[in-house]
PDB file of C-alpha atoms in Angstrom:
ATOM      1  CA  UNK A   1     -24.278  10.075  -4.917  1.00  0.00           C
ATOM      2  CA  UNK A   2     -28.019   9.263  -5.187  1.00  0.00           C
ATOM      3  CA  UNK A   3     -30.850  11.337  -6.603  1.00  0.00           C
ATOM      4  CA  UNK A   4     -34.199  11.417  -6.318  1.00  0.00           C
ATOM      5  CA  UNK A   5     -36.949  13.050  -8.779  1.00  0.00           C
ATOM      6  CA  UNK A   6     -40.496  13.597  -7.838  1.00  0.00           C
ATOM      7  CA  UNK A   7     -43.825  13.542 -10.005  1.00  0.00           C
ATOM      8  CA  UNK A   8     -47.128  13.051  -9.702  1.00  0.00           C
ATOM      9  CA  UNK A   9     -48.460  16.272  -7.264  1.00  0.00           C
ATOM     10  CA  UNK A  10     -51.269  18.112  -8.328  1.00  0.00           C
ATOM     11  CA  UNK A  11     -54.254  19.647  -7.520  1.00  0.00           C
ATOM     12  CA  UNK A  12     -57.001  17.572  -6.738  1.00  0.00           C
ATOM     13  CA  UNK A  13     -60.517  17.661  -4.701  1.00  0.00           C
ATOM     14  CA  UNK A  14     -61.366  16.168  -1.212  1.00  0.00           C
ATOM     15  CA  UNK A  15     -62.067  12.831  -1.873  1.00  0.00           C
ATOM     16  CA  UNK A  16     -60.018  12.223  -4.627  1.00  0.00           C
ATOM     17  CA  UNK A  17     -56.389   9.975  -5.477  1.00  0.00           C
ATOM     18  CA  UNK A  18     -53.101  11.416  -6.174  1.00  0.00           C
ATOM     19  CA  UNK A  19     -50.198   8.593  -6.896  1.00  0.00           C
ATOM     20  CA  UNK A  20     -46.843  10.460  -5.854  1.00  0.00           C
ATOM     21  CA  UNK A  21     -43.045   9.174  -7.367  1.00  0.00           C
ATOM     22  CA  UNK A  22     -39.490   8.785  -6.582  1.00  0.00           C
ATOM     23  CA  UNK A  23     -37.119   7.831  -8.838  1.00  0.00           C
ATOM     24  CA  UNK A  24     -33.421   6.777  -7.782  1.00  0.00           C
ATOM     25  CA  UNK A  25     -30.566   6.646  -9.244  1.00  0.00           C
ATOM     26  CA  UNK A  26     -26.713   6.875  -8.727  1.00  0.00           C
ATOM     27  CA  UNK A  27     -25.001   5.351  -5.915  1.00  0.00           C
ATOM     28  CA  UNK A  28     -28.032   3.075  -4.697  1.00  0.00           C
ATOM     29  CA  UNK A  29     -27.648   0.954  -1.738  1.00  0.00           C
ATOM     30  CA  UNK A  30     -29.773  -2.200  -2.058  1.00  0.00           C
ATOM     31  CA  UNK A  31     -29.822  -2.149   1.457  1.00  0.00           C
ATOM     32  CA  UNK A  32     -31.783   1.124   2.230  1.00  0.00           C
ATOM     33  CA  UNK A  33     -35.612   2.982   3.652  1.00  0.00           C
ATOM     34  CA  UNK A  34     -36.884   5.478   1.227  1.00  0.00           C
ATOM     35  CA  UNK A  35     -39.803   6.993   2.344  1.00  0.00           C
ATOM     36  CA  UNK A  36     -41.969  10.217   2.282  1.00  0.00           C
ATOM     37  CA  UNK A  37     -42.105  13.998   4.291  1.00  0.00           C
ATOM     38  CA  UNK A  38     -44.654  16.653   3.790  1.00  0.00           C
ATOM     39  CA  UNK A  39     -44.484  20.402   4.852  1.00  0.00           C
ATOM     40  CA  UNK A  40     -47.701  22.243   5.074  1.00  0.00           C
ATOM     41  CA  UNK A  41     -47.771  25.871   5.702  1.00  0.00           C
ATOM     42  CA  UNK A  42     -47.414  26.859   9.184  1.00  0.00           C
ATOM     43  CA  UNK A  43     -46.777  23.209  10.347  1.00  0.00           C
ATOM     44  CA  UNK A  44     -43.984  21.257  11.133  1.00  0.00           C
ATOM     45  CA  UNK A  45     -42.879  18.567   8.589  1.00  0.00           C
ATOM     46  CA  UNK A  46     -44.041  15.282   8.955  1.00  0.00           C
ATOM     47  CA  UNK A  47     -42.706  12.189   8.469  1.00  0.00           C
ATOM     48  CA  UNK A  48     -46.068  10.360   6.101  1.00  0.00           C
ATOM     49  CA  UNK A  49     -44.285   7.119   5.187  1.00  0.00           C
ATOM     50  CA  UNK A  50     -41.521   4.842   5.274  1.00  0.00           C
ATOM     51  CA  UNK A  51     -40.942   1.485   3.608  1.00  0.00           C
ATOM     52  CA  UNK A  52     -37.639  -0.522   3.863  1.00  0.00           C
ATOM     53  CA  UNK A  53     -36.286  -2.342   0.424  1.00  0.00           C
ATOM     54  CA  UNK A  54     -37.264  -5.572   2.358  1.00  0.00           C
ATOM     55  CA  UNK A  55     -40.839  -3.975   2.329  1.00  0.00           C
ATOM     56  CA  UNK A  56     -41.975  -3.386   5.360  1.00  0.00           C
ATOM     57  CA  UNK A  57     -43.797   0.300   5.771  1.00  0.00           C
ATOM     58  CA  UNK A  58     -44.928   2.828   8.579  1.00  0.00           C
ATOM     59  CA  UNK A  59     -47.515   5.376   8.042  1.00  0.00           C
ATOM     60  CA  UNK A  60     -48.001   8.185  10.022  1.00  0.00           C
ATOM     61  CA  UNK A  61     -51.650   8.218  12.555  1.00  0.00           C
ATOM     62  CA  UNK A  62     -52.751  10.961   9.947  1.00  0.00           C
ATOM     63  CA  UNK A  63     -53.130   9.021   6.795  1.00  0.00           C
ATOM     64  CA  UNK A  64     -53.117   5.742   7.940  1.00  0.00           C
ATOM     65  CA  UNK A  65     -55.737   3.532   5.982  1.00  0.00           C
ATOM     66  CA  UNK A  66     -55.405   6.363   3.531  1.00  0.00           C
ATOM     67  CA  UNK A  67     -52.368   6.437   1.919  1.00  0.00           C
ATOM     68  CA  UNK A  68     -50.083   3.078   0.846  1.00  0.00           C
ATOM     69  CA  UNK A  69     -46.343   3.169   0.142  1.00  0.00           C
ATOM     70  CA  UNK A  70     -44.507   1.325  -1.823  1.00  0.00           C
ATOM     71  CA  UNK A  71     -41.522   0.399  -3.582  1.00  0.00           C
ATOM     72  CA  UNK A  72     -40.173  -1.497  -7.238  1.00  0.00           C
ATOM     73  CA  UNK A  73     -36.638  -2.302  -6.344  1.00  0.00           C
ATOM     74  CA  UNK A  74     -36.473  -2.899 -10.701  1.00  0.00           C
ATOM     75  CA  UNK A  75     -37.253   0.389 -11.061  1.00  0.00           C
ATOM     76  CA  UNK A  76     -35.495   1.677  -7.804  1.00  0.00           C
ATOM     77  CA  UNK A  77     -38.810   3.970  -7.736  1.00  0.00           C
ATOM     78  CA  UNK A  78     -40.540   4.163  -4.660  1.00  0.00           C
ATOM     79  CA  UNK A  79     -44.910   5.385  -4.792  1.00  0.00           C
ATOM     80  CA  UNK A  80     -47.456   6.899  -2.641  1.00  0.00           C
ATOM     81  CA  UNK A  81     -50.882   6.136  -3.690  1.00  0.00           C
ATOM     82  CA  UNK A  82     -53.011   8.648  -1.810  1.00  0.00           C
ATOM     83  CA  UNK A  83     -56.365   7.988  -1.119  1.00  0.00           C
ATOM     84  CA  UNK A  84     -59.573   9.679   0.469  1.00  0.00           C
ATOM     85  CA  UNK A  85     -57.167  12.700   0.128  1.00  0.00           C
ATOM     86  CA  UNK A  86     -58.261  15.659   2.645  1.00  0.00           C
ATOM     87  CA  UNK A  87     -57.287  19.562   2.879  1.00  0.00           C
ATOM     88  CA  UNK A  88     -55.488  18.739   5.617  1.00  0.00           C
ATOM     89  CA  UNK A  89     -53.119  16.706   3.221  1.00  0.00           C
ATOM     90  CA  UNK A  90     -52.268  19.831   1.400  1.00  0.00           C
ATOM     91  CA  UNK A  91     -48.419  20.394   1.048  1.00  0.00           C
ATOM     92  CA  UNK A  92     -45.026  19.861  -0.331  1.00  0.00           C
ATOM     93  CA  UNK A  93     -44.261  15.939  -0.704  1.00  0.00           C
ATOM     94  CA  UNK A  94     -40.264  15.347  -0.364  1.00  0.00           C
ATOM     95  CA  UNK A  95     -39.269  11.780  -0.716  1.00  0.00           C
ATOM     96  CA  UNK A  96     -36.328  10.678   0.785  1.00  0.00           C
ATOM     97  CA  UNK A  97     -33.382   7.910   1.093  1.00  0.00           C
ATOM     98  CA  UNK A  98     -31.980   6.443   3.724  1.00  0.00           C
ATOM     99  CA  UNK A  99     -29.133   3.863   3.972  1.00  0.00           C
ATOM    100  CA  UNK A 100     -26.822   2.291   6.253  1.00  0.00           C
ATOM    101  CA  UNK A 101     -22.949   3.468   6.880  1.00  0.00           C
ATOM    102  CA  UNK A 102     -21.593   1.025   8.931  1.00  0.00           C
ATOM    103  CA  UNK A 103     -24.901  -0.237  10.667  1.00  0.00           C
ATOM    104  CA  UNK A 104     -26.328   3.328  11.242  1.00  0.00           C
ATOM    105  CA  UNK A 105     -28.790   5.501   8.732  1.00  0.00           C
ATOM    106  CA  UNK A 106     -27.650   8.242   7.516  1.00  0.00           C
ATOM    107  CA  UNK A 107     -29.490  10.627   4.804  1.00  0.00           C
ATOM    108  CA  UNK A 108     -28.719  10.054   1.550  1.00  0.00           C
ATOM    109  CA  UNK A 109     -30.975  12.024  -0.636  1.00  0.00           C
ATOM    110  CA  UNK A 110     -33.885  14.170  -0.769  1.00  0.00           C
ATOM    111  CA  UNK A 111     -36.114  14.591  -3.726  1.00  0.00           C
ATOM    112  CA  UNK A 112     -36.951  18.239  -4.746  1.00  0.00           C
ATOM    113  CA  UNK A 113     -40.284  17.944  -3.419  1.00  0.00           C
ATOM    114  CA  UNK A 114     -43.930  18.336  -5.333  1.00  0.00           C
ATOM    115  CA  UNK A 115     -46.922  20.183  -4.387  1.00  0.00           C
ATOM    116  CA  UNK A 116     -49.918  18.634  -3.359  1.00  0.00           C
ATOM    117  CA  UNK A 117     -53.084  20.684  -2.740  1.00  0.00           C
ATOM    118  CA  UNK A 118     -56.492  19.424  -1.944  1.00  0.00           C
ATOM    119  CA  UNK A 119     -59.397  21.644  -2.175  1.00  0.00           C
ATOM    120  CA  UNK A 120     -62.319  21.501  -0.274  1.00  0.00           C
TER     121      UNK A 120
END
């Protein structure tokens, strides 16, 4: 099995930088995507970020140019530096792990998820 555990939410004003984290560990596939979810009240979740362990990432229209993903395979800890943060940003964070059974993703883990809230 693979878990994931989450720091680095907070509260913080319009304008300002949060730095999320996801720690692995367990069952790691080196082969894998780990990226990042938020819920915000009364909206549906939203897929924010993904990066691959070969490093290639996807942002979401919403915070791209905003927010950068990335991963340390040594650490098996993947970030998300948040920039320019917005209200609009406010929400749970839930990292996640994907990896590949047999050629086809399937979801490994979720992290437990930490608050971010952005005041105006």
């Amino acid at each position: 099995q693979v878990q994931l555990v989450e720091s680095g939410g907070g509260l913080v004003q319009a304008g300002g930088s949060l730095r999320l984290s996801c720690a692995a560990s367990g069952s790691i596939f080196s082969i894998n995507t780990m990226g990042w979810y938020r819920q915000a009240p009364g909206k549906q979740r939203e897929l924010v970020a993904t990066v691959t362990s070969g490093g290639s990432t996807n942002y979401a229209d919403s915070v791209k140019g905003r927010f950068t993903i990335s991963r340390d395979n040594a650490k098996n800890t993947v970030y998300l530096q948040m920039n320019s943060l917005k209200p609009e940003d406010t929400g749970v964070y839930y990292c996640y792990l994907d990896r590949l059974d047999r050629g086809y993703p399937i979801r490994a883990a979720w992290g437990q998820g930490t608050q971010v809230t952005v005041s105006s």
